[in-house]
């Protein structure tokens, strides 16, 4: 069975109030990594799940209306930390990346897309449809910065093809087999953002979706601020729910992820804004 190596990385960090990200936490400013993941596929080579920030994000935050986004979510980024720079240090040229899987279109996830000129973008169509005509303030209100997308973005989108999910992905009704080899399955976890996806990745040849999760990694994007919050069902501060695209869908998605994790307790969990669980992917 095809399996992938999973290399969690981060490109920059954002500042937020910990009291907003977890109910009951202190009112202090904390830094959160802008995580992304490098997946090494035996035939497709380096694949990205999101990109983190690039220098284009702080640049856009110096202009109106990006300034507003920067006030709400200040960004710290060292130029050597971008996805492109880190891949180069790992021996991969940006042009070698032919596949980027995009969890959702918030700026901290698509900040580096323009650096990957040879990539197609695997995306849930429902992530893009509600945003594609937005610009200026209406886009910023959705944490969307259209200028981060390459000019030929739409031509390079490869819509994820959702089909009835195999039983091992229950309770998710649908899944998209990204490379049609069972190595990476996208499931829908909308709520934080429209059309957001999580990715369930096979990291050993014998991992089975109907097993205890050994040899599987769950890349849960922004379904929770921390691994612990996702595993234990901790909630964000009620104020933080205000920025969710759809609060009811967010709860439902978190519940489905938790249910899948309860059935696969040994799966490694990686969320975008927390340190990854240790693993051997
Ligand atoms: Zn987000």
PDB file of C-alpha atoms and ligand atoms in Angstrom:
ATOM      1  CA  UNK A   1       0.000   0.000   0.000  1.00  0.00           C
ATOM      2  CA  UNK A   2       1.268   3.433  -0.847  1.00  0.00           C
ATOM      3  CA  UNK A   3       2.302   5.388   2.213  1.00  0.00           C
ATOM      4  CA  UNK A   4       3.710   8.865   2.756  1.00  0.00           C
ATOM      5  CA  UNK A   5       6.297  10.448   4.995  1.00  0.00           C
ATOM      6  CA  UNK A   6       4.820  13.253   7.063  1.00  0.00           C
ATOM      7  CA  UNK A   7       7.061  16.196   7.970  1.00  0.00           C
ATOM      8  CA  UNK A   8       5.278  18.853  10.037  1.00  0.00           C
ATOM      9  CA  UNK A   9       6.770  22.331   9.559  1.00  0.00           C
ATOM     10  CA  UNK A  10       5.747  25.928  10.259  1.00  0.00           C
ATOM     11  CA  UNK A  11       6.262  29.148   8.315  1.00  0.00           C
ATOM     12  CA  UNK A  12       6.017  32.030  10.739  1.00  0.00           C
ATOM     13  CA  UNK A  13       3.688  32.518  13.631  1.00  0.00           C
ATOM     14  CA  UNK A  14       0.721  34.602  14.599  1.00  0.00           C
ATOM     15  CA  UNK A  15      -0.154  36.212  17.896  1.00  0.00           C
ATOM     16  CA  UNK A  16      -3.484  35.683  19.557  1.00  0.00           C
ATOM     17  CA  UNK A  17      -5.030  35.821  23.007  1.00  0.00           C
ATOM     18  CA  UNK A  18      -4.872  32.421  24.659  1.00  0.00           C
ATOM     19  CA  UNK A  19      -8.183  33.135  26.393  1.00  0.00           C
ATOM     20  CA  UNK A  20      -9.840  33.218  22.977  1.00  0.00           C
ATOM     21  CA  UNK A  21      -8.318  29.979  21.734  1.00  0.00           C
ATOM     22  CA  UNK A  22      -9.291  27.949  24.782  1.00  0.00           C
ATOM     23  CA  UNK A  23     -12.152  28.500  27.155  1.00  0.00           C
ATOM     24  CA  UNK A  24     -10.830  29.170  30.669  1.00  0.00           C
ATOM     25  CA  UNK A  25      -7.268  30.037  29.586  1.00  0.00           C
ATOM     26  CA  UNK A  26      -5.542  33.231  30.724  1.00  0.00           C
ATOM     27  CA  UNK A  27      -5.907  36.556  28.927  1.00  0.00           C
ATOM     28  CA  UNK A  28      -2.391  36.775  27.602  1.00  0.00           C
ATOM     29  CA  UNK A  29      -0.853  37.032  24.179  1.00  0.00           C
ATOM     30  CA  UNK A  30       0.592  33.786  22.923  1.00  0.00           C
ATOM     31  CA  UNK A  31       2.377  32.881  19.701  1.00  0.00           C
ATOM     32  CA  UNK A  32       0.958  30.158  17.487  1.00  0.00           C
ATOM     33  CA  UNK A  33       2.925  28.507  14.677  1.00  0.00           C
ATOM     34  CA  UNK A  34       1.525  28.838  11.145  1.00  0.00           C
ATOM     35  CA  UNK A  35       1.900  25.148  10.478  1.00  0.00           C
ATOM     36  CA  UNK A  36       1.978  23.323   7.186  1.00  0.00           C
ATOM     37  CA  UNK A  37       3.017  19.782   6.332  1.00  0.00           C
ATOM     38  CA  UNK A  38       5.408  18.339   3.803  1.00  0.00           C
ATOM     39  CA  UNK A  39       4.277  14.941   2.558  1.00  0.00           C
ATOM     40  CA  UNK A  40       6.721  12.783   0.659  1.00  0.00           C
ATOM     41  CA  UNK A  41       4.963  10.630  -1.895  1.00  0.00           C
ATOM     42  CA  UNK A  42       6.883   7.763  -3.531  1.00  0.00           C
ATOM     43  CA  UNK A  43       5.922   8.818  -7.065  1.00  0.00           C
ATOM     44  CA  UNK A  44       4.533  12.361  -6.775  1.00  0.00           C
ATOM     45  CA  UNK A  45       7.515  13.585  -4.754  1.00  0.00           C
ATOM     46  CA  UNK A  46       7.128  16.508  -2.351  1.00  0.00           C
ATOM     47  CA  UNK A  47       3.502  17.420  -1.674  1.00  0.00           C
ATOM     48  CA  UNK A  48       2.396  20.280   0.551  1.00  0.00           C
ATOM     49  CA  UNK A  49      -0.614  20.438   2.836  1.00  0.00           C
ATOM     50  CA  UNK A  50      -0.957  24.250   3.098  1.00  0.00           C
ATOM     51  CA  UNK A  51       2.034  26.624   3.076  1.00  0.00           C
ATOM     52  CA  UNK A  52       1.981  28.874   6.137  1.00  0.00           C
ATOM     53  CA  UNK A  53       2.927  32.521   5.633  1.00  0.00           C
ATOM     54  CA  UNK A  54       5.223  34.107   3.093  1.00  0.00           C
ATOM     55  CA  UNK A  55       6.581  37.671   2.972  1.00  0.00           C
ATOM     56  CA  UNK A  56       3.526  38.581   0.881  1.00  0.00           C
ATOM     57  CA  UNK A  57       1.299  38.353   3.950  1.00  0.00           C
ATOM     58  CA  UNK A  58       3.031  40.976   6.138  1.00  0.00           C
ATOM     59  CA  UNK A  59       3.403  43.087   2.963  1.00  0.00           C
ATOM     60  CA  UNK A  60      -0.360  42.919   2.363  1.00  0.00           C
ATOM     61  CA  UNK A  61      -0.885  43.763   6.039  1.00  0.00           C
ATOM     62  CA  UNK A  62       0.924  47.069   5.529  1.00  0.00           C
ATOM     63  CA  UNK A  63      -1.731  48.137   3.024  1.00  0.00           C
ATOM     64  CA  UNK A  64      -5.403  48.861   3.443  1.00  0.00           C
ATOM     65  CA  UNK A  65      -7.491  46.811   4.152  1.00  0.00           C
ATOM     66  CA  UNK A  66      -4.955  44.103   5.060  1.00  0.00           C
ATOM     67  CA  UNK A  67      -3.910  46.375   7.937  1.00  0.00           C
ATOM     68  CA  UNK A  68      -7.087  45.331   9.750  1.00  0.00           C
ATOM     69  CA  UNK A  69      -6.193  41.657   9.473  1.00  0.00           C
ATOM     70  CA  UNK A  70      -2.712  42.471  10.819  1.00  0.00           C
ATOM     71  CA  UNK A  71      -4.205  44.248  13.808  1.00  0.00           C
ATOM     72  CA  UNK A  72      -6.382  41.271  14.706  1.00  0.00           C
ATOM     73  CA  UNK A  73      -3.746  38.634  13.995  1.00  0.00           C
ATOM     74  CA  UNK A  74      -0.221  40.089  14.066  1.00  0.00           C
ATOM     75  CA  UNK A  75       2.292  38.007  12.121  1.00  0.00           C
ATOM     76  CA  UNK A  76       5.939  37.205  12.783  1.00  0.00           C
ATOM     77  CA  UNK A  77       7.919  35.785   9.907  1.00  0.00           C
ATOM     78  CA  UNK A  78      11.611  35.272   9.312  1.00  0.00           C
ATOM     79  CA  UNK A  79      12.352  35.114   5.558  1.00  0.00           C
ATOM     80  CA  UNK A  80      14.264  31.844   6.081  1.00  0.00           C
ATOM     81  CA  UNK A  81      11.149  30.208   7.514  1.00  0.00           C
ATOM     82  CA  UNK A  82       8.916  30.264   4.436  1.00  0.00           C
ATOM     83  CA  UNK A  83       7.785  26.950   2.965  1.00  0.00           C
ATOM     84  CA  UNK A  84       9.899  27.663  -0.110  1.00  0.00           C
ATOM     85  CA  UNK A  85      13.077  28.294   1.938  1.00  0.00           C
ATOM     86  CA  UNK A  86      12.557  25.315   4.199  1.00  0.00           C
ATOM     87  CA  UNK A  87      11.931  22.987   1.270  1.00  0.00           C
ATOM     88  CA  UNK A  88      15.112  24.280  -0.383  1.00  0.00           C
ATOM     89  CA  UNK A  89      17.071  23.422   2.760  1.00  0.00           C
ATOM     90  CA  UNK A  90      15.547  19.934   2.663  1.00  0.00           C
ATOM     91  CA  UNK A  91      16.747  19.578  -0.933  1.00  0.00           C
ATOM     92  CA  UNK A  92      13.535  20.319  -2.851  1.00  0.00           C
ATOM     93  CA  UNK A  93      13.215  23.116  -5.383  1.00  0.00           C
ATOM     94  CA  UNK A  94       9.831  24.873  -5.354  1.00  0.00           C
ATOM     95  CA  UNK A  95       9.338  23.771  -8.991  1.00  0.00           C
ATOM     96  CA  UNK A  96       9.452  20.129  -7.898  1.00  0.00           C
ATOM     97  CA  UNK A  97       6.237  20.564  -5.928  1.00  0.00           C
ATOM     98  CA  UNK A  98       3.501  19.471  -8.295  1.00  0.00           C
ATOM     99  CA  UNK A  99       0.760  19.081  -5.708  1.00  0.00           C
ATOM    100  CA  UNK A 100      -0.427  21.392  -2.959  1.00  0.00           C
ATOM    101  CA  UNK A 101      -3.428  20.283  -0.926  1.00  0.00           C
ATOM    102  CA  UNK A 102      -5.184  23.353   0.480  1.00  0.00           C
ATOM    103  CA  UNK A 103      -7.151  22.914   3.720  1.00  0.00           C
ATOM    104  CA  UNK A 104      -8.885  26.291   3.417  1.00  0.00           C
ATOM    105  CA  UNK A 105      -8.114  29.742   2.078  1.00  0.00           C
ATOM    106  CA  UNK A 106      -7.189  31.724   5.193  1.00  0.00           C
ATOM    107  CA  UNK A 107      -4.040  33.796   4.678  1.00  0.00           C
ATOM    108  CA  UNK A 108      -1.929  31.748   7.086  1.00  0.00           C
ATOM    109  CA  UNK A 109      -2.577  28.619   5.010  1.00  0.00           C
ATOM    110  CA  UNK A 110      -2.175  29.941   1.458  1.00  0.00           C
ATOM    111  CA  UNK A 111       0.463  32.641   2.085  1.00  0.00           C
ATOM    112  CA  UNK A 112       3.102  30.756   0.078  1.00  0.00           C
ATOM    113  CA  UNK A 113       1.011  29.429  -2.846  1.00  0.00           C
ATOM    114  CA  UNK A 114       2.548  31.814  -5.382  1.00  0.00           C
ATOM    115  CA  UNK A 115       5.987  30.308  -4.726  1.00  0.00           C
ATOM    116  CA  UNK A 116       4.925  26.948  -6.157  1.00  0.00           C
ATOM    117  CA  UNK A 117       4.530  27.730  -9.831  1.00  0.00           C
ATOM    118  CA  UNK A 118       4.353  24.105 -11.028  1.00  0.00           C
ATOM    119  CA  UNK A 119       1.730  22.978  -8.528  1.00  0.00           C
ATOM    120  CA  UNK A 120      -1.892  22.098  -8.963  1.00  0.00           C
ATOM    121  CA  UNK A 121      -4.054  22.980  -6.015  1.00  0.00           C
ATOM    122  CA  UNK A 122      -6.241  20.226  -4.573  1.00  0.00           C
ATOM    123  CA  UNK A 123      -9.153  22.015  -2.980  1.00  0.00           C
ATOM    124  CA  UNK A 124     -12.731  21.462  -1.881  1.00  0.00           C
ATOM    125  CA  UNK A 125     -14.739  23.564  -4.369  1.00  0.00           C
ATOM    126  CA  UNK A 126     -16.870  24.693  -1.423  1.00  0.00           C
ATOM    127  CA  UNK A 127     -13.831  26.395   0.092  1.00  0.00           C
ATOM    128  CA  UNK A 128     -13.419  28.732  -2.865  1.00  0.00           C
ATOM    129  CA  UNK A 129     -16.933  29.307  -4.234  1.00  0.00           C
ATOM    130  CA  UNK A 130     -18.072  31.627  -1.392  1.00  0.00           C
ATOM    131  CA  UNK A 131     -14.862  33.695  -1.576  1.00  0.00           C
ATOM    132  CA  UNK A 132     -13.983  33.970  -5.248  1.00  0.00           C
ATOM    133  CA  UNK A 133     -15.859  37.203  -5.898  1.00  0.00           C
ATOM    134  CA  UNK A 134     -14.824  38.933  -2.676  1.00  0.00           C
ATOM    135  CA  UNK A 135     -12.218  41.644  -2.457  1.00  0.00           C
ATOM    136  CA  UNK A 136     -11.206  44.512  -0.225  1.00  0.00           C
ATOM    137  CA  UNK A 137     -12.997  44.645   3.104  1.00  0.00           C
ATOM    138  CA  UNK A 138     -15.488  41.884   2.327  1.00  0.00           C
ATOM    139  CA  UNK A 139     -12.579  39.499   1.641  1.00  0.00           C
ATOM    140  CA  UNK A 140     -10.610  40.585   4.725  1.00  0.00           C
ATOM    141  CA  UNK A 141     -13.648  39.964   6.885  1.00  0.00           C
ATOM    142  CA  UNK A 142     -13.360  36.316   5.791  1.00  0.00           C
ATOM    143  CA  UNK A 143      -9.567  36.248   6.497  1.00  0.00           C
ATOM    144  CA  UNK A 144      -9.131  35.971   2.715  1.00  0.00           C
ATOM    145  CA  UNK A 145      -6.467  37.924   0.798  1.00  0.00           C
ATOM    146  CA  UNK A 146      -7.080  37.373  -2.918  1.00  0.00           C
ATOM    147  CA  UNK A 147      -3.637  38.760  -3.804  1.00  0.00           C
ATOM    148  CA  UNK A 148      -2.056  35.679  -2.200  1.00  0.00           C
ATOM    149  CA  UNK A 149      -3.489  33.463  -4.938  1.00  0.00           C
ATOM    150  CA  UNK A 150      -1.534  33.179  -8.194  1.00  0.00           C
ATOM    151  CA  UNK A 151      -3.136  34.826 -11.226  1.00  0.00           C
ATOM    152  CA  UNK A 152      -3.785  31.415 -12.782  1.00  0.00           C
ATOM    153  CA  UNK A 153      -5.153  29.941  -9.555  1.00  0.00           C
ATOM    154  CA  UNK A 154      -8.493  28.852 -11.007  1.00  0.00           C
ATOM    155  CA  UNK A 155      -6.860  27.081 -13.950  1.00  0.00           C
ATOM    156  CA  UNK A 156      -4.644  25.143 -11.546  1.00  0.00           C
ATOM    157  CA  UNK A 157      -7.361  24.095  -9.118  1.00  0.00           C
ATOM    158  CA  UNK A 158      -7.966  20.357  -9.031  1.00  0.00           C
ATOM    159  CA  UNK A 159     -11.343  20.027  -7.288  1.00  0.00           C
ATOM    160  CA  UNK A 160     -11.342  17.248  -4.695  1.00  0.00           C
ATOM    161  CA  UNK A 161     -13.676  14.505  -5.860  1.00  0.00           C
ATOM    162  CA  UNK A 162     -15.762  13.463  -2.845  1.00  0.00           C
ATOM    163  CA  UNK A 163     -17.238   9.982  -2.940  1.00  0.00           C
ATOM    164  CA  UNK A 164     -18.972   7.835  -0.296  1.00  0.00           C
ATOM    165  CA  UNK A 165     -16.263   7.182   2.316  1.00  0.00           C
ATOM    166  CA  UNK A 166     -15.016   3.683   3.196  1.00  0.00           C
ATOM    167  CA  UNK A 167     -16.231   2.409   6.614  1.00  0.00           C
ATOM    168  CA  UNK A 168     -12.832   3.144   8.201  1.00  0.00           C
ATOM    169  CA  UNK A 169     -13.483   6.863   7.708  1.00  0.00           C
ATOM    170  CA  UNK A 170     -16.786   6.769   9.559  1.00  0.00           C
ATOM    171  CA  UNK A 171     -18.478   9.023  10.695  1.00  0.00           C
ATOM    172  CA  UNK A 172     -17.420  11.051   7.657  1.00  0.00           C
ATOM    173  CA  UNK A 173     -19.929  10.319   4.919  1.00  0.00           C
ATOM    174  CA  UNK A 174     -17.673  11.427   2.074  1.00  0.00           C
ATOM    175  CA  UNK A 175     -13.970  11.354   1.315  1.00  0.00           C
ATOM    176  CA  UNK A 176     -11.703  12.286  -1.574  1.00  0.00           C
ATOM    177  CA  UNK A 177      -8.810   9.938  -2.333  1.00  0.00           C
ATOM    178  CA  UNK A 178      -6.359  12.646  -3.385  1.00  0.00           C
ATOM    179  CA  UNK A 179      -3.849  10.490  -5.297  1.00  0.00           C
ATOM    180  CA  UNK A 180      -6.235   7.609  -6.032  1.00  0.00           C
ATOM    181  CA  UNK A 181      -3.928   5.237  -4.179  1.00  0.00           C
ATOM    182  CA  UNK A 182      -5.386   5.337  -0.662  1.00  0.00           C
ATOM    183  CA  UNK A 183      -2.411   7.266   0.741  1.00  0.00           C
ATOM    184  CA  UNK A 184      -4.243  10.515   1.557  1.00  0.00           C
ATOM    185  CA  UNK A 185      -7.969  10.938   2.132  1.00  0.00           C
ATOM    186  CA  UNK A 186      -9.565  14.351   2.457  1.00  0.00           C
ATOM    187  CA  UNK A 187     -12.681  14.659   4.620  1.00  0.00           C
ATOM    188  CA  UNK A 188     -14.919  17.686   5.013  1.00  0.00           C
ATOM    189  CA  UNK A 189     -14.683  19.623   8.293  1.00  0.00           C
ATOM    190  CA  UNK A 190     -16.408  22.932   7.505  1.00  0.00           C
ATOM    191  CA  UNK A 191     -17.220  25.559  10.121  1.00  0.00           C
ATOM    192  CA  UNK A 192     -13.993  27.370  10.956  1.00  0.00           C
ATOM    193  CA  UNK A 193     -13.931  28.268   7.263  1.00  0.00           C
ATOM    194  CA  UNK A 194     -16.216  27.241   4.414  1.00  0.00           C
ATOM    195  CA  UNK A 195     -15.301  23.932   2.818  1.00  0.00           C
ATOM    196  CA  UNK A 196     -12.361  23.251   5.134  1.00  0.00           C
ATOM    197  CA  UNK A 197     -10.853  19.784   4.829  1.00  0.00           C
ATOM    198  CA  UNK A 198      -8.782  17.546   7.063  1.00  0.00           C
ATOM    199  CA  UNK A 199      -6.438  14.942   5.622  1.00  0.00           C
ATOM    200  CA  UNK A 200      -5.998  11.369   6.847  1.00  0.00           C
ATOM    201  CA  UNK A 201      -2.629  10.045   5.712  1.00  0.00           C
ATOM    202  CA  UNK A 202      -1.236   6.539   5.681  1.00  0.00           C
ATOM    203  CA  UNK A 203       2.346   6.565   6.999  1.00  0.00           C
ATOM    204  CA  UNK A 204       3.182   2.854   7.090  1.00  0.00           C
ATOM    205  CA  UNK A 205       2.579   0.232   4.391  1.00  0.00           C
ATOM    206  CA  UNK A 206       0.300  -1.914   6.543  1.00  0.00           C
ATOM    207  CA  UNK A 207      -1.812   0.809   8.201  1.00  0.00           C
ATOM    208  CA  UNK A 208      -5.515   0.079   7.848  1.00  0.00           C
ATOM    209  CA  UNK A 209      -8.344   2.564   8.132  1.00  0.00           C
ATOM    210  CA  UNK A 210     -10.246   0.015  10.197  1.00  0.00           C
ATOM    211  CA  UNK A 211      -7.382  -0.442  12.688  1.00  0.00           C
ATOM    212  CA  UNK A 212      -6.548   1.502  15.852  1.00  0.00           C
ATOM    213  CA  UNK A 213      -4.905   4.328  13.892  1.00  0.00           C
ATOM    214  CA  UNK A 214      -1.320   3.085  14.115  1.00  0.00           C
ATOM    215  CA  UNK A 215       0.367   4.267  10.941  1.00  0.00           C
ATOM    216  CA  UNK A 216      -2.170   6.998  10.273  1.00  0.00           C
ATOM    217  CA  UNK A 217      -1.791  10.747  10.687  1.00  0.00           C
ATOM    218  CA  UNK A 218      -4.695  13.153  10.960  1.00  0.00           C
ATOM    219  CA  UNK A 219      -3.876  16.598   9.624  1.00  0.00           C
ATOM    220  CA  UNK A 220      -6.772  18.537  11.114  1.00  0.00           C
ATOM    221  CA  UNK A 221      -5.892  22.060   9.890  1.00  0.00           C
ATOM    222  CA  UNK A 222      -7.796  24.632  11.987  1.00  0.00           C
ATOM    223  CA  UNK A 223     -10.464  22.302  13.374  1.00  0.00           C
ATOM    224  CA  UNK A 224      -8.950  23.094  16.801  1.00  0.00           C
ATOM    225  CA  UNK A 225      -6.287  25.413  18.194  1.00  0.00           C
ATOM    226  CA  UNK A 226      -4.487  22.573  19.945  1.00  0.00           C
ATOM    227  CA  UNK A 227      -4.148  18.806  19.715  1.00  0.00           C
ATOM    228  CA  UNK A 228      -5.443  18.527  23.264  1.00  0.00           C
ATOM    229  CA  UNK A 229      -8.510  20.619  22.485  1.00  0.00           C
ATOM    230  CA  UNK A 230      -9.297  18.364  19.542  1.00  0.00           C
ATOM    231  CA  UNK A 231      -8.778  15.101  21.401  1.00  0.00           C
ATOM    232  CA  UNK A 232     -10.640  16.242  24.524  1.00  0.00           C
ATOM    233  CA  UNK A 233     -13.345  18.334  22.912  1.00  0.00           C
ATOM    234  CA  UNK A 234     -12.334  21.576  24.611  1.00  0.00           C
ATOM    235  CA  UNK A 235     -14.100  24.622  23.292  1.00  0.00           C
ATOM    236  CA  UNK A 236     -12.835  28.030  22.316  1.00  0.00           C
ATOM    237  CA  UNK A 237     -14.024  31.153  24.130  1.00  0.00           C
ATOM    238  CA  UNK A 238     -17.542  32.129  23.033  1.00  0.00           C
ATOM    239  CA  UNK A 239     -16.089  35.376  21.627  1.00  0.00           C
ATOM    240  CA  UNK A 240     -13.859  33.386  19.299  1.00  0.00           C
ATOM    241  CA  UNK A 241     -16.863  31.595  17.855  1.00  0.00           C
ATOM    242  CA  UNK A 242     -17.989  34.891  16.368  1.00  0.00           C
ATOM    243  CA  UNK A 243     -15.322  34.639  13.677  1.00  0.00           C
ATOM    244  CA  UNK A 244     -16.290  31.117  12.650  1.00  0.00           C
ATOM    245  CA  UNK A 245     -17.835  30.912   9.235  1.00  0.00           C
ATOM    246  CA  UNK A 246     -20.526  28.585  10.606  1.00  0.00           C
ATOM    247  CA  UNK A 247     -20.478  27.837  14.346  1.00  0.00           C
ATOM    248  CA  UNK A 248     -22.952  24.934  14.161  1.00  0.00           C
ATOM    249  CA  UNK A 249     -20.961  23.261  11.378  1.00  0.00           C
ATOM    250  CA  UNK A 250     -17.756  23.822  13.368  1.00  0.00           C
ATOM    251  CA  UNK A 251     -19.185  21.910  16.340  1.00  0.00           C
ATOM    252  CA  UNK A 252     -20.402  19.111  14.091  1.00  0.00           C
ATOM    253  CA  UNK A 253     -17.011  18.814  12.379  1.00  0.00           C
ATOM    254  CA  UNK A 254     -15.129  18.757  15.704  1.00  0.00           C
ATOM    255  CA  UNK A 255     -17.500  16.048  16.926  1.00  0.00           C
ATOM    256  CA  UNK A 256     -16.892  13.941  13.825  1.00  0.00           C
ATOM    257  CA  UNK A 257     -13.118  14.294  14.162  1.00  0.00           C
ATOM    258  CA  UNK A 258     -13.295  13.312  17.810  1.00  0.00           C
ATOM    259  CA  UNK A 259     -15.455  10.304  16.961  1.00  0.00           C
ATOM    260  CA  UNK A 260     -12.984   9.194  14.277  1.00  0.00           C
ATOM    261  CA  UNK A 261     -10.110   9.663  16.750  1.00  0.00           C
ATOM    262  CA  UNK A 262     -11.922   7.648  19.423  1.00  0.00           C
ATOM    263  CA  UNK A 263     -12.049   4.772  16.930  1.00  0.00           C
ATOM    264  CA  UNK A 264      -8.395   5.351  15.893  1.00  0.00           C
ATOM    265  CA  UNK A 265      -6.769   6.479  19.165  1.00  0.00           C
ATOM    266  CA  UNK A 266      -3.217   5.782  17.992  1.00  0.00           C
ATOM    267  CA  UNK A 267      -3.410   8.101  14.986  1.00  0.00           C
ATOM    268  CA  UNK A 268      -0.976  11.001  15.147  1.00  0.00           C
ATOM    269  CA  UNK A 269      -2.746  14.355  15.295  1.00  0.00           C
ATOM    270  CA  UNK A 270      -1.352  17.487  13.719  1.00  0.00           C
ATOM    271  CA  UNK A 271      -3.235  20.789  13.899  1.00  0.00           C
ATOM    272  CA  UNK A 272      -1.921  23.902  12.187  1.00  0.00           C
ATOM    273  CA  UNK A 273      -1.359  26.100  15.220  1.00  0.00           C
ATOM    274  CA  UNK A 274       0.090  23.693  17.788  1.00  0.00           C
ATOM    275  CA  UNK A 275       3.219  21.580  18.111  1.00  0.00           C
ATOM    276  CA  UNK A 276       2.654  18.251  16.318  1.00  0.00           C
ATOM    277  CA  UNK A 277       2.345  15.048  18.297  1.00  0.00           C
ATOM    278  CA  UNK A 278       5.535  13.003  18.069  1.00  0.00           C
ATOM    279  CA  UNK A 279       5.522  10.413  15.332  1.00  0.00           C
ATOM    280  CA  UNK A 280       7.684   8.357  13.045  1.00  0.00           C
ATOM    281  CA  UNK A 281       6.029   9.333   9.764  1.00  0.00           C
TER     282      UNK A 281
HETATM  283 ZN1  LIG B   1      -8.008  29.284   9.419  1.00  0.00          ZN
END
